[in-house]
PDB file of C-alpha atoms in Angstrom:
ATOM      1  CA  MET A   1       0.000   0.000   0.000  1.00  0.00           C
ATOM      2  CA  LYS A   2       1.204   3.459  -0.873  1.00  0.00           C
ATOM      3  CA  GLN A   3      -0.099   6.714   0.469  1.00  0.00           C
ATOM      4  CA  TYR A   4      -1.106   9.329  -2.085  1.00  0.00           C
ATOM      5  CA  LYS A   5      -1.982  12.972  -1.862  1.00  0.00           C
ATOM      6  CA  VAL A   6      -4.968  13.516  -4.123  1.00  0.00           C
ATOM      7  CA  GLU A   7      -6.234  16.841  -5.347  1.00  0.00           C
ATOM      8  CA  VAL A   8      -9.539  17.032  -7.162  1.00  0.00           C
ATOM      9  CA  ARG A   9     -10.321  20.267  -8.949  1.00  0.00           C
ATOM     10  CA  VAL A  10     -13.996  20.701  -9.753  1.00  0.00           C
ATOM     11  CA  THR A  11     -15.010  23.455 -12.150  1.00  0.00           C
ATOM     12  CA  PRO A  12     -18.261  24.509 -13.807  1.00  0.00           C
ATOM     13  CA  ARG A  13     -18.567  22.723 -17.133  1.00  0.00           C
ATOM     14  CA  GLU A  14     -16.977  24.442 -20.065  1.00  0.00           C
ATOM     15  CA  GLY A  15     -19.640  26.402 -21.918  1.00  0.00           C
ATOM     16  CA  LEU A  16     -22.032  26.651 -18.976  1.00  0.00           C
ATOM     17  CA  LEU A  17     -22.808  30.016 -17.502  1.00  0.00           C
ATOM     18  CA  ASP A  18     -21.025  30.452 -14.189  1.00  0.00           C
ATOM     19  CA  PRO A  19     -22.823  33.281 -12.392  1.00  0.00           C
ATOM     20  CA  GLN A  20     -20.328  33.202  -9.550  1.00  0.00           C
ATOM     21  CA  GLY A  21     -17.395  33.570 -11.930  1.00  0.00           C
ATOM     22  CA  LYS A  22     -19.206  36.420 -13.683  1.00  0.00           C
ATOM     23  CA  ALA A  23     -19.734  38.249 -10.402  1.00  0.00           C
ATOM     24  CA  VAL A  24     -16.081  37.833  -9.424  1.00  0.00           C
ATOM     25  CA  GLU A  25     -14.993  39.037 -12.862  1.00  0.00           C
ATOM     26  CA  HIS A  26     -17.204  42.083 -12.535  1.00  0.00           C
ATOM     27  CA  ALA A  27     -15.736  42.839  -9.099  1.00  0.00           C
ATOM     28  CA  LEU A  28     -12.190  42.486 -10.449  1.00  0.00           C
ATOM     29  CA  HIS A  29     -12.976  44.963 -13.196  1.00  0.00           C
ATOM     30  CA  GLN A  30     -14.363  47.378 -10.649  1.00  0.00           C
ATOM     31  CA  LEU A  31     -11.013  47.154  -8.880  1.00  0.00           C
ATOM     32  CA  ASP A  32      -9.361  48.089 -12.189  1.00  0.00           C
ATOM     33  CA  PHE A  33      -7.998  44.615 -12.879  1.00  0.00           C
ATOM     34  CA  SER A  34      -9.250  45.065 -16.397  1.00  0.00           C
ATOM     35  CA  GLY A  35      -7.060  42.300 -17.868  1.00  0.00           C
ATOM     36  CA  ALA A  36      -8.927  39.523 -16.054  1.00  0.00           C
ATOM     37  CA  GLU A  37     -11.457  37.645 -18.115  1.00  0.00           C
ATOM     38  CA  ARG A  38     -13.272  34.312 -18.324  1.00  0.00           C
ATOM     39  CA  VAL A  39     -13.242  33.946 -14.561  1.00  0.00           C
ATOM     40  CA  ARG A  40     -14.579  30.607 -13.342  1.00  0.00           C
ATOM     41  CA  VAL A  41     -15.061  29.634  -9.721  1.00  0.00           C
ATOM     42  CA  GLY A  42     -14.739  25.982  -8.722  1.00  0.00           C
ATOM     43  CA  LYS A  43     -13.727  23.956  -5.727  1.00  0.00           C
ATOM     44  CA  LEU A  44     -10.715  22.042  -4.568  1.00  0.00           C
ATOM     45  CA  VAL A  45     -11.051  18.800  -2.627  1.00  0.00           C
ATOM     46  CA  HIS A  46      -7.889  17.228  -1.281  1.00  0.00           C
ATOM     47  CA  PHE A  47      -7.309  14.102   0.726  1.00  0.00           C
ATOM     48  CA  LEU A  48      -4.922  11.275   1.510  1.00  0.00           C
ATOM     49  CA  LEU A  49      -5.603   7.951  -0.158  1.00  0.00           C
ATOM     50  CA  HIS A  50      -4.110   4.534   0.482  1.00  0.00           C
ATOM     51  CA  ALA A  51      -3.915   2.531  -2.716  1.00  0.00           C
ATOM     52  CA  ASP A  52      -1.990  -0.313  -4.317  1.00  0.00           C
ATOM     53  CA  GLY A  53      -0.355   1.820  -6.972  1.00  0.00           C
ATOM     54  CA  ASP A  54      -0.842   4.759  -9.317  1.00  0.00           C
ATOM     55  CA  ASP A  55      -3.485   3.068 -11.452  1.00  0.00           C
ATOM     56  CA  ASP A  56      -5.475   1.926  -8.448  1.00  0.00           C
ATOM     57  CA  ALA A  57      -5.280   5.376  -6.846  1.00  0.00           C
ATOM     58  CA  ARG A  58      -6.397   7.116 -10.024  1.00  0.00           C
ATOM     59  CA  ALA A  59      -9.221   4.665 -10.661  1.00  0.00           C
ATOM     60  CA  ARG A  60     -10.540   5.078  -7.141  1.00  0.00           C
ATOM     61  CA  ALA A  61     -10.312   8.859  -7.215  1.00  0.00           C
ATOM     62  CA  ASP A  62     -12.107   8.863 -10.562  1.00  0.00           C
ATOM     63  CA  ASP A  63     -14.859   6.697  -9.115  1.00  0.00           C
ATOM     64  CA  MET A  64     -15.228   9.133  -6.200  1.00  0.00           C
ATOM     65  CA  CYS A  65     -15.584  12.025  -8.623  1.00  0.00           C
ATOM     66  CA  ARG A  66     -18.223  10.299 -10.671  1.00  0.00           C
ATOM     67  CA  LYS A  67     -20.248   9.190  -7.661  1.00  0.00           C
ATOM     68  CA  LEU A  68     -19.958  12.185  -5.370  1.00  0.00           C
ATOM     69  CA  LEU A  69     -17.351  14.874  -5.764  1.00  0.00           C
ATOM     70  CA  ALA A  70     -18.558  16.281  -9.090  1.00  0.00           C
ATOM     71  CA  ASN A  71     -21.957  16.433 -10.751  1.00  0.00           C
ATOM     72  CA  PRO A  72     -21.480  15.236 -14.333  1.00  0.00           C
ATOM     73  CA  VAL A  73     -24.361  17.410 -15.540  1.00  0.00           C
ATOM     74  CA  THR A  74     -22.778  20.667 -14.480  1.00  0.00           C
ATOM     75  CA  GLU A  75     -19.157  20.123 -13.539  1.00  0.00           C
ATOM     76  CA  ASP A  76     -15.830  18.949 -14.932  1.00  0.00           C
ATOM     77  CA  TYR A  77     -13.037  17.604 -12.768  1.00  0.00           C
ATOM     78  CA  THR A  78      -9.317  16.936 -12.902  1.00  0.00           C
ATOM     79  CA  ILE A  79      -7.376  14.679 -10.571  1.00  0.00           C
ATOM     80  CA  THR A  80      -3.781  15.283  -9.505  1.00  0.00           C
ATOM     81  CA  LEU A  81      -1.905  12.510  -7.680  1.00  0.00           C
ATOM     82  CA  SER A  82       1.386  12.568  -5.854  1.00  0.00           C
ATOM     83  CA  VAL A  83       3.018  10.039  -3.565  1.00  0.00           C
ATOM     84  CA  ASP A  84       2.912  11.381  -0.025  1.00  0.00           C
TER      85      ASP A  84
ATOM     86  CA  MET B   1     -53.391   8.252   2.166  1.00  0.00           C
ATOM     87  CA  ARG B   2     -50.410   7.629   4.436  1.00  0.00           C
ATOM     88  CA  ALA B   3     -47.667  10.135   3.759  1.00  0.00           C
ATOM     89  CA  ALA B   4     -44.047   9.684   4.764  1.00  0.00           C
ATOM     90  CA  VAL B   5     -42.207  12.979   5.181  1.00  0.00           C
ATOM     91  CA  ILE B   6     -38.488  12.282   5.099  1.00  0.00           C
ATOM     92  CA  THR B   7     -36.463  14.398   7.494  1.00  0.00           C
ATOM     93  CA  PHE B   8     -32.783  14.947   6.773  1.00  0.00           C
ATOM     94  CA  PRO B   9     -30.441  16.880   9.039  1.00  0.00           C
ATOM     95  CA  GLY B  10     -31.129  20.417   7.828  1.00  0.00           C
ATOM     96  CA  SER B  11     -34.630  19.844   6.443  1.00  0.00           C
ATOM     97  CA  ASN B  12     -36.793  22.776   7.459  1.00  0.00           C
ATOM     98  CA  CYS B  13     -40.037  22.427   5.500  1.00  0.00           C
ATOM     99  CA  ASP B  14     -40.840  18.992   6.890  1.00  0.00           C
ATOM    100  CA  TYR B  15     -43.362  20.391   9.356  1.00  0.00           C
ATOM    101  CA  ASP B  16     -45.131  22.391   6.635  1.00  0.00           C
ATOM    102  CA  CYS B  17     -45.545  19.227   4.567  1.00  0.00           C
ATOM    103  CA  TYR B  18     -46.628  17.211   7.586  1.00  0.00           C
ATOM    104  CA  LYS B  19     -49.194  19.846   8.488  1.00  0.00           C
ATOM    105  CA  ALA B  20     -50.533  20.120   4.933  1.00  0.00           C
ATOM    106  CA  ILE B  21     -51.262  16.395   4.964  1.00  0.00           C
ATOM    107  CA  ARG B  22     -52.290  16.013   8.591  1.00  0.00           C
ATOM    108  CA  SER B  23     -54.339  19.105   9.388  1.00  0.00           C
ATOM    109  CA  VAL B  24     -55.425  20.346   5.998  1.00  0.00           C
ATOM    110  CA  LEU B  25     -56.137  17.065   4.196  1.00  0.00           C
ATOM    111  CA  ASN B  26     -56.863  15.210   7.466  1.00  0.00           C
ATOM    112  CA  GLU B  27     -54.815  12.254   6.315  1.00  0.00           C
ATOM    113  CA  PRO B  28     -52.183  10.328   8.280  1.00  0.00           C
ATOM    114  CA  ALA B  29     -48.621  11.584   7.987  1.00  0.00           C
ATOM    115  CA  GLU B  30     -45.434  10.503   9.631  1.00  0.00           C
ATOM    116  CA  TYR B  31     -41.901  11.853   9.798  1.00  0.00           C
ATOM    117  CA  ILE B  32     -39.260   9.360   8.819  1.00  0.00           C
ATOM    118  CA  TRP B  33     -35.706  10.121   9.894  1.00  0.00           C
ATOM    119  CA  HIS B  34     -33.173   9.741   7.091  1.00  0.00           C
ATOM    120  CA  ARG B  35     -31.231   7.047   8.995  1.00  0.00           C
ATOM    121  CA  GLU B  36     -34.202   4.709   8.789  1.00  0.00           C
ATOM    122  CA  THR B  37     -34.420   2.095   6.082  1.00  0.00           C
ATOM    123  CA  ASP B  38     -38.157   1.478   5.922  1.00  0.00           C
ATOM    124  CA  LEU B  39     -41.026   3.667   4.753  1.00  0.00           C
ATOM    125  CA  HIS B  40     -43.613   2.238   7.181  1.00  0.00           C
ATOM    126  CA  ASP B  41     -46.201   1.305   4.515  1.00  0.00           C
ATOM    127  CA  ALA B  42     -46.460   4.836   3.184  1.00  0.00           C
ATOM    128  CA  ASP B  43     -48.627   5.504   0.121  1.00  0.00           C
ATOM    129  CA  VAL B  44     -46.774   8.705  -0.721  1.00  0.00           C
ATOM    130  CA  VAL B  45     -43.243   9.904   0.005  1.00  0.00           C
ATOM    131  CA  ILE B  46     -42.403  13.586   0.366  1.00  0.00           C
ATOM    132  CA  LEU B  47     -38.835  14.891   0.289  1.00  0.00           C
ATOM    133  CA  PRO B  48     -39.229  18.326   1.867  1.00  0.00           C
ATOM    134  CA  GLY B  49     -37.349  21.568   1.443  1.00  0.00           C
ATOM    135  CA  GLY B  50     -34.471  22.805   3.531  1.00  0.00           C
ATOM    136  CA  PHE B  51     -30.702  22.555   3.517  1.00  0.00           C
ATOM    137  CA  SER B  52     -29.926  18.892   3.991  1.00  0.00           C
ATOM    138  CA  TYR B  53     -26.352  18.529   5.228  1.00  0.00           C
ATOM    139  CA  GLY B  54     -25.952  22.294   4.997  1.00  0.00           C
ATOM    140  CA  ASP B  55     -25.939  22.021   1.185  1.00  0.00           C
ATOM    141  CA  TYR B  56     -22.304  20.908   1.563  1.00  0.00           C
ATOM    142  CA  LEU B  57     -20.562  20.044  -1.694  1.00  0.00           C
ATOM    143  CA  ARG B  58     -23.770  20.625  -3.725  1.00  0.00           C
ATOM    144  CA  ALA B  59     -27.401  20.924  -2.661  1.00  0.00           C
ATOM    145  CA  GLY B  60     -28.718  17.381  -2.204  1.00  0.00           C
ATOM    146  CA  ALA B  61     -25.385  15.707  -2.982  1.00  0.00           C
ATOM    147  CA  ILE B  62     -24.931  14.095   0.445  1.00  0.00           C
ATOM    148  CA  ALA B  63     -28.592  13.464   1.268  1.00  0.00           C
ATOM    149  CA  ARG B  64     -28.965  11.175  -1.710  1.00  0.00           C
ATOM    150  CA  PHE B  65     -26.722   8.673   0.097  1.00  0.00           C
ATOM    151  CA  SER B  66     -28.823   8.656   3.291  1.00  0.00           C
ATOM    152  CA  PRO B  67     -29.961   5.134   4.209  1.00  0.00           C
ATOM    153  CA  ILE B  68     -33.651   5.941   3.615  1.00  0.00           C
ATOM    154  CA  MET B  69     -32.942   6.845  -0.015  1.00  0.00           C
ATOM    155  CA  SER B  70     -32.568   3.172  -0.999  1.00  0.00           C
ATOM    156  CA  ALA B  71     -36.092   2.584   0.246  1.00  0.00           C
ATOM    157  CA  VAL B  72     -37.335   5.709  -1.539  1.00  0.00           C
ATOM    158  CA  ARG B  73     -35.776   4.494  -4.782  1.00  0.00           C
ATOM    159  CA  ARG B  74     -37.364   1.035  -4.448  1.00  0.00           C
ATOM    160  CA  PHE B  75     -40.696   2.667  -3.644  1.00  0.00           C
ATOM    161  CA  ALA B  76     -40.450   4.856  -6.758  1.00  0.00           C
ATOM    162  CA  ASP B  77     -39.330   1.943  -8.945  1.00  0.00           C
ATOM    163  CA  ALA B  78     -42.457   0.088  -7.843  1.00  0.00           C
ATOM    164  CA  GLY B  79     -44.591   3.037  -8.988  1.00  0.00           C
ATOM    165  CA  GLY B  80     -45.087   4.789  -5.634  1.00  0.00           C
ATOM    166  CA  PRO B  81     -45.587   8.553  -5.836  1.00  0.00           C
ATOM    167  CA  VAL B  82     -42.602  10.624  -4.695  1.00  0.00           C
ATOM    168  CA  LEU B  83     -42.844  14.387  -4.359  1.00  0.00           C
ATOM    169  CA  GLY B  84     -39.652  16.424  -4.008  1.00  0.00           C
ATOM    170  CA  ILE B  85     -40.075  20.067  -3.073  1.00  0.00           C
ATOM    171  CA  CYS B  86     -37.171  22.527  -3.327  1.00  0.00           C
ATOM    172  CA  ASN B  87     -34.277  20.720  -1.598  1.00  0.00           C
ATOM    173  CA  GLY B  88     -36.285  17.535  -2.238  1.00  0.00           C
ATOM    174  CA  PHE B  89     -36.145  18.308  -5.976  1.00  0.00           C
ATOM    175  CA  GLN B  90     -32.379  18.888  -5.706  1.00  0.00           C
ATOM    176  CA  ILE B  91     -31.989  15.527  -3.949  1.00  0.00           C
ATOM    177  CA  LEU B  92     -34.018  13.733  -6.655  1.00  0.00           C
ATOM    178  CA  CYS B  93     -31.778  15.225  -9.353  1.00  0.00           C
ATOM    179  CA  GLU B  94     -28.589  14.327  -7.481  1.00  0.00           C
ATOM    180  CA  ALA B  95     -29.944  10.808  -6.996  1.00  0.00           C
ATOM    181  CA  GLY B  96     -30.541  10.530 -10.741  1.00  0.00           C
ATOM    182  CA  MET B  97     -34.265   9.929 -10.157  1.00  0.00           C
ATOM    183  CA  LEU B  98     -34.944  13.058 -12.221  1.00  0.00           C
ATOM    184  CA  PRO B  99     -32.696  14.359 -15.010  1.00  0.00           C
ATOM    185  CA  GLY B 100     -30.655  17.551 -14.883  1.00  0.00           C
ATOM    186  CA  ALA B 101     -29.371  19.608 -11.986  1.00  0.00           C
ATOM    187  CA  LEU B 102     -30.215  22.701  -9.960  1.00  0.00           C
ATOM    188  CA  VAL B 103     -27.430  25.236  -9.787  1.00  0.00           C
ATOM    189  CA  ARG B 104     -26.852  28.706  -8.371  1.00  0.00           C
ATOM    190  CA  ASN B 105     -29.491  31.288  -9.273  1.00  0.00           C
ATOM    191  CA  VAL B 106     -28.271  33.507 -12.090  1.00  0.00           C
ATOM    192  CA  SER B 107     -28.794  36.525  -9.824  1.00  0.00           C
ATOM    193  CA  LEU B 108     -26.534  34.880  -7.197  1.00  0.00           C
ATOM    194  CA  GLN B 109     -29.201  35.912  -4.718  1.00  0.00           C
ATOM    195  CA  PHE B 110     -31.320  33.747  -2.496  1.00  0.00           C
ATOM    196  CA  ARG B 111     -34.888  34.394  -3.651  1.00  0.00           C
ATOM    197  CA  GLY B 112     -37.725  34.105  -1.173  1.00  0.00           C
ATOM    198  CA  ILE B 113     -40.704  35.586  -3.028  1.00  0.00           C
ATOM    199  CA  PRO B 114     -44.097  34.585  -4.385  1.00  0.00           C
ATOM    200  CA  VAL B 115     -43.898  33.691  -8.071  1.00  0.00           C
ATOM    201  CA  HIS B 116     -46.375  32.621 -10.725  1.00  0.00           C
ATOM    202  CA  VAL B 117     -46.185  29.196 -12.272  1.00  0.00           C
ATOM    203  CA  ARG B 118     -48.286  27.721 -15.031  1.00  0.00           C
ATOM    204  CA  VAL B 119     -49.595  24.177 -14.822  1.00  0.00           C
ATOM    205  CA  GLU B 120     -48.286  22.608 -18.044  1.00  0.00           C
ATOM    206  CA  ARG B 121     -49.669  19.168 -17.334  1.00  0.00           C
ATOM    207  CA  ALA B 122     -52.979  18.760 -15.541  1.00  0.00           C
ATOM    208  CA  ASP B 123     -53.090  15.024 -16.169  1.00  0.00           C
ATOM    209  CA  THR B 124     -50.495  13.734 -13.711  1.00  0.00           C
ATOM    210  CA  LEU B 125     -50.911  12.006 -10.357  1.00  0.00           C
ATOM    211  CA  PHE B 126     -49.951  15.279  -8.731  1.00  0.00           C
ATOM    212  CA  THR B 127     -51.826  17.853 -10.783  1.00  0.00           C
ATOM    213  CA  ASP B 128     -55.100  16.521 -12.147  1.00  0.00           C
ATOM    214  CA  ARG B 129     -57.145  18.731  -9.828  1.00  0.00           C
ATOM    215  CA  TYR B 130     -55.772  21.771 -11.655  1.00  0.00           C
ATOM    216  CA  GLU B 131     -56.911  23.137 -15.003  1.00  0.00           C
ATOM    217  CA  PRO B 132     -54.440  22.904 -17.885  1.00  0.00           C
ATOM    218  CA  GLY B 133     -52.676  26.257 -18.178  1.00  0.00           C
ATOM    219  CA  GLN B 134     -53.878  27.405 -14.760  1.00  0.00           C
ATOM    220  CA  VAL B 135     -51.586  30.040 -13.242  1.00  0.00           C
ATOM    221  CA  LEU B 136     -50.735  29.549  -9.571  1.00  0.00           C
ATOM    222  CA  ARG B 137     -49.194  31.977  -7.121  1.00  0.00           C
ATOM    223  CA  ILE B 138     -46.732  29.996  -5.031  1.00  0.00           C
ATOM    224  CA  PRO B 139     -43.676  31.068  -3.042  1.00  0.00           C
ATOM    225  CA  ILE B 140     -40.133  30.065  -3.823  1.00  0.00           C
ATOM    226  CA  ALA B 141     -37.273  30.165  -1.332  1.00  0.00           C
ATOM    227  CA  HIS B 142     -33.962  29.054  -2.769  1.00  0.00           C
ATOM    228  CA  GLY B 143     -30.461  30.043  -3.792  1.00  0.00           C
ATOM    229  CA  GLU B 144     -29.926  27.081  -6.111  1.00  0.00           C
ATOM    230  CA  GLY B 145     -33.032  26.676  -8.227  1.00  0.00           C
ATOM    231  CA  ASN B 146     -31.617  27.274 -11.653  1.00  0.00           C
ATOM    232  CA  TYR B 147     -32.651  24.191 -13.591  1.00  0.00           C
ATOM    233  CA  LEU B 148     -29.985  23.013 -15.981  1.00  0.00           C
ATOM    234  CA  ALA B 149     -29.772  20.053 -18.307  1.00  0.00           C
ATOM    235  CA  ASP B 150     -28.102  19.401 -21.630  1.00  0.00           C
ATOM    236  CA  GLU B 151     -30.020  20.379 -24.760  1.00  0.00           C
ATOM    237  CA  GLU B 152     -30.910  16.779 -25.581  1.00  0.00           C
ATOM    238  CA  THR B 153     -32.441  16.196 -22.147  1.00  0.00           C
ATOM    239  CA  VAL B 154     -34.408  19.444 -22.252  1.00  0.00           C
ATOM    240  CA  THR B 155     -35.746  18.658 -25.729  1.00  0.00           C
ATOM    241  CA  ARG B 156     -36.741  15.229 -24.533  1.00  0.00           C
ATOM    242  CA  LEU B 157     -38.506  16.629 -21.459  1.00  0.00           C
ATOM    243  CA  GLU B 158     -40.435  19.059 -23.654  1.00  0.00           C
ATOM    244  CA  ASP B 159     -41.283  16.477 -26.308  1.00  0.00           C
ATOM    245  CA  GLU B 160     -42.510  14.001 -23.740  1.00  0.00           C
ATOM    246  CA  GLY B 161     -44.512  16.661 -21.896  1.00  0.00           C
ATOM    247  CA  ARG B 162     -42.593  16.214 -18.694  1.00  0.00           C
ATOM    248  CA  VAL B 163     -42.311  19.884 -17.792  1.00  0.00           C
ATOM    249  CA  VAL B 164     -45.144  20.139 -15.277  1.00  0.00           C
ATOM    250  CA  PHE B 165     -44.674  23.692 -14.000  1.00  0.00           C
ATOM    251  CA  ARG B 166     -43.155  26.751 -15.656  1.00  0.00           C
ATOM    252  CA  TYR B 167     -42.436  30.234 -14.291  1.00  0.00           C
ATOM    253  CA  VAL B 168     -44.710  32.765 -15.990  1.00  0.00           C
ATOM    254  CA  GLU B 169     -46.166  36.238 -15.709  1.00  0.00           C
ATOM    255  CA  PRO B 170     -49.475  36.503 -13.811  1.00  0.00           C
ATOM    256  CA  ASP B 171     -51.255  36.356 -17.189  1.00  0.00           C
ATOM    257  CA  GLY B 172     -49.494  33.130 -18.109  1.00  0.00           C
ATOM    258  CA  ARG B 173     -46.896  34.457 -20.537  1.00  0.00           C
ATOM    259  CA  VAL B 174     -43.441  32.899 -20.396  1.00  0.00           C
ATOM    260  CA  THR B 175     -40.944  35.753 -20.131  1.00  0.00           C
ATOM    261  CA  GLU B 176     -37.396  36.166 -18.958  1.00  0.00           C
ATOM    262  CA  ALA B 177     -38.578  38.613 -16.303  1.00  0.00           C
ATOM    263  CA  ALA B 178     -40.862  35.955 -14.823  1.00  0.00           C
ATOM    264  CA  ASN B 179     -37.956  33.562 -14.410  1.00  0.00           C
ATOM    265  CA  PRO B 180     -36.672  34.012 -10.847  1.00  0.00           C
ATOM    266  CA  ASN B 181     -33.492  31.961 -11.093  1.00  0.00           C
ATOM    267  CA  GLY B 182     -32.391  31.561 -14.714  1.00  0.00           C
ATOM    268  CA  SER B 183     -33.879  28.089 -15.190  1.00  0.00           C
ATOM    269  CA  THR B 184     -33.665  26.679 -18.702  1.00  0.00           C
ATOM    270  CA  ARG B 185     -36.963  27.431 -20.480  1.00  0.00           C
ATOM    271  CA  ASN B 186     -38.456  28.732 -17.219  1.00  0.00           C
ATOM    272  CA  ILE B 187     -38.728  25.202 -15.887  1.00  0.00           C
ATOM    273  CA  ALA B 188     -40.057  25.106 -12.312  1.00  0.00           C
ATOM    274  CA  GLY B 189     -41.001  21.438 -12.034  1.00  0.00           C
ATOM    275  CA  ILE B 190     -40.551  18.176 -13.936  1.00  0.00           C
ATOM    276  CA  ILE B 191     -41.773  14.613 -13.725  1.00  0.00           C
ATOM    277  CA  ASN B 192     -40.030  11.309 -14.436  1.00  0.00           C
ATOM    278  CA  GLU B 193     -40.801   9.119 -17.420  1.00  0.00           C
ATOM    279  CA  ALA B 194     -43.116   6.820 -15.463  1.00  0.00           C
ATOM    280  CA  GLY B 195     -45.070   9.805 -14.115  1.00  0.00           C
ATOM    281  CA  ASN B 196     -44.707   9.007 -10.403  1.00  0.00           C
ATOM    282  CA  VAL B 197     -41.756  11.176  -9.353  1.00  0.00           C
ATOM    283  CA  LEU B 198     -42.300  14.944  -9.369  1.00  0.00           C
ATOM    284  CA  GLY B 199     -39.769  17.597  -8.397  1.00  0.00           C
ATOM    285  CA  LEU B 200     -40.475  21.306  -8.170  1.00  0.00           C
ATOM    286  CA  MET B 201     -38.739  24.328  -6.683  1.00  0.00           C
ATOM    287  CA  PRO B 202     -41.855  26.300  -5.556  1.00  0.00           C
ATOM    288  CA  HIS B 203     -43.444  25.391  -2.211  1.00  0.00           C
ATOM    289  CA  PRO B 204     -47.057  24.229  -2.631  1.00  0.00           C
ATOM    290  CA  GLU B 205     -47.170  23.178   1.047  1.00  0.00           C
ATOM    291  CA  ARG B 206     -46.879  26.833   2.037  1.00  0.00           C
ATOM    292  CA  VAL B 207     -50.096  27.818   0.287  1.00  0.00           C
ATOM    293  CA  VAL B 208     -52.726  25.338   1.405  1.00  0.00           C
ATOM    294  CA  GLU B 209     -54.896  27.472   3.690  1.00  0.00           C
ATOM    295  CA  ALA B 210     -56.570  30.852   3.232  1.00  0.00           C
ATOM    296  CA  VAL B 211     -54.767  32.145   6.319  1.00  0.00           C
ATOM    297  CA  LEU B 212     -51.485  31.632   4.454  1.00  0.00           C
ATOM    298  CA  GLY B 213     -52.590  34.068   1.762  1.00  0.00           C
ATOM    299  CA  SER B 214     -53.334  31.536  -0.959  1.00  0.00           C
ATOM    300  CA  THR B 215     -54.624  28.020  -1.392  1.00  0.00           C
ATOM    301  CA  ASP B 216     -53.061  27.501  -4.813  1.00  0.00           C
ATOM    302  CA  GLY B 217     -50.935  24.593  -3.557  1.00  0.00           C
ATOM    303  CA  LEU B 218     -53.806  22.619  -2.107  1.00  0.00           C
ATOM    304  CA  ALA B 219     -54.953  20.971  -5.339  1.00  0.00           C
ATOM    305  CA  LEU B 220     -51.551  19.282  -5.653  1.00  0.00           C
ATOM    306  CA  PHE B 221     -52.076  17.412  -2.398  1.00  0.00           C
ATOM    307  CA  GLU B 222     -55.726  16.782  -3.250  1.00  0.00           C
ATOM    308  CA  SER B 223     -54.720  15.331  -6.626  1.00  0.00           C
ATOM    309  CA  LEU B 224     -52.299  12.989  -4.885  1.00  0.00           C
ATOM    310  CA  ARG B 225     -54.901  11.888  -2.389  1.00  0.00           C
ATOM    311  CA  ALA B 226     -57.573  11.266  -5.015  1.00  0.00           C
ATOM    312  CA  ASN B 227     -55.158   9.225  -7.122  1.00  0.00           C
ATOM    313  CA  VAL B 228     -53.855   7.207  -4.165  1.00  0.00           C
ATOM    314  CA  HIS B 229     -57.433   6.437  -3.136  1.00  0.00           C
ATOM    315  CA  ALA B 230     -58.422   5.551  -6.694  1.00  0.00           C
ATOM    316  CA  GLY B 231     -55.367   3.272  -6.924  1.00  0.00           C
ATOM    317  CA  ALA B 232     -56.300   1.552  -3.653  1.00  0.00           C
ATOM    318  CA  ALA B 233     -59.896   1.104  -4.829  1.00  0.00           C
ATOM    319  CA  ARG B 234     -58.665  -0.497  -8.066  1.00  0.00           C
ATOM    320  CA  GLU B 235     -56.487  -2.923  -6.124  1.00  0.00           C
ATOM    321  CA  ALA B 236     -59.279  -3.873  -3.692  1.00  0.00           C
TER     322      ALA B 236
END
């Protein structure tokens, strides 16, 4: 068994309106950060995971994303693994 | 009609639903705690509004894994009527018992206001005491009521007549201004393919007595009762 650090980044699906991102973008512009655009707001979930190897760790993290951590209708996710 | 009102940690409209059944319809109702695994011979299951699990992760995302949800799913698969109101609708979507998802209101604001919805289908278990096209005044109270689904799903819902309620102007016109949360095609409530699982964001249980300012929600519960009784009579 190896111990992994897993980071799951969940973001609003590409192409979907993200009202939160829009509001943040608007606020940035009001602060004169005019160069900022296409702001999206997502979430970061991180945890430790005991798994047999890289493939096992990735497969289990992917399963977690599909079942709970992300909603496939509205969100995309990326998984980053590193050995702890 | 025995109604089971499922209570999750953070539910806060469970009493309103209980009262609508118990004191307005004069039918038996029972709270069932989400840790339970049995529906106690209920004829109808209601998933009430509120903030189950504090809306952590996503509204309804954790509640769908509560032990009682397996029983609710079996009940629905066997044709039992399930009504999800507000957070209950969000839970049904997260559980995959209804298609699509409910995301943050476009305004980013929590909206607690009376709205107008049009009855698109007056021939369901839940709505046949309404007139087709009838406009109801019913309150909403949510921050995540923006109904979203991919184009294919929405087209399918429309083609199959599964949009049951739509946000409209008081005169029944569908406009952007009448849409309180940005929902795709002003969708306020949908039903599953089999016609026994309904989810809606507005709160019919809050408008069942004149003292509450409107009785526009009452016919929903009366429809359910009449259909449950008719079903029982057929089986007898």
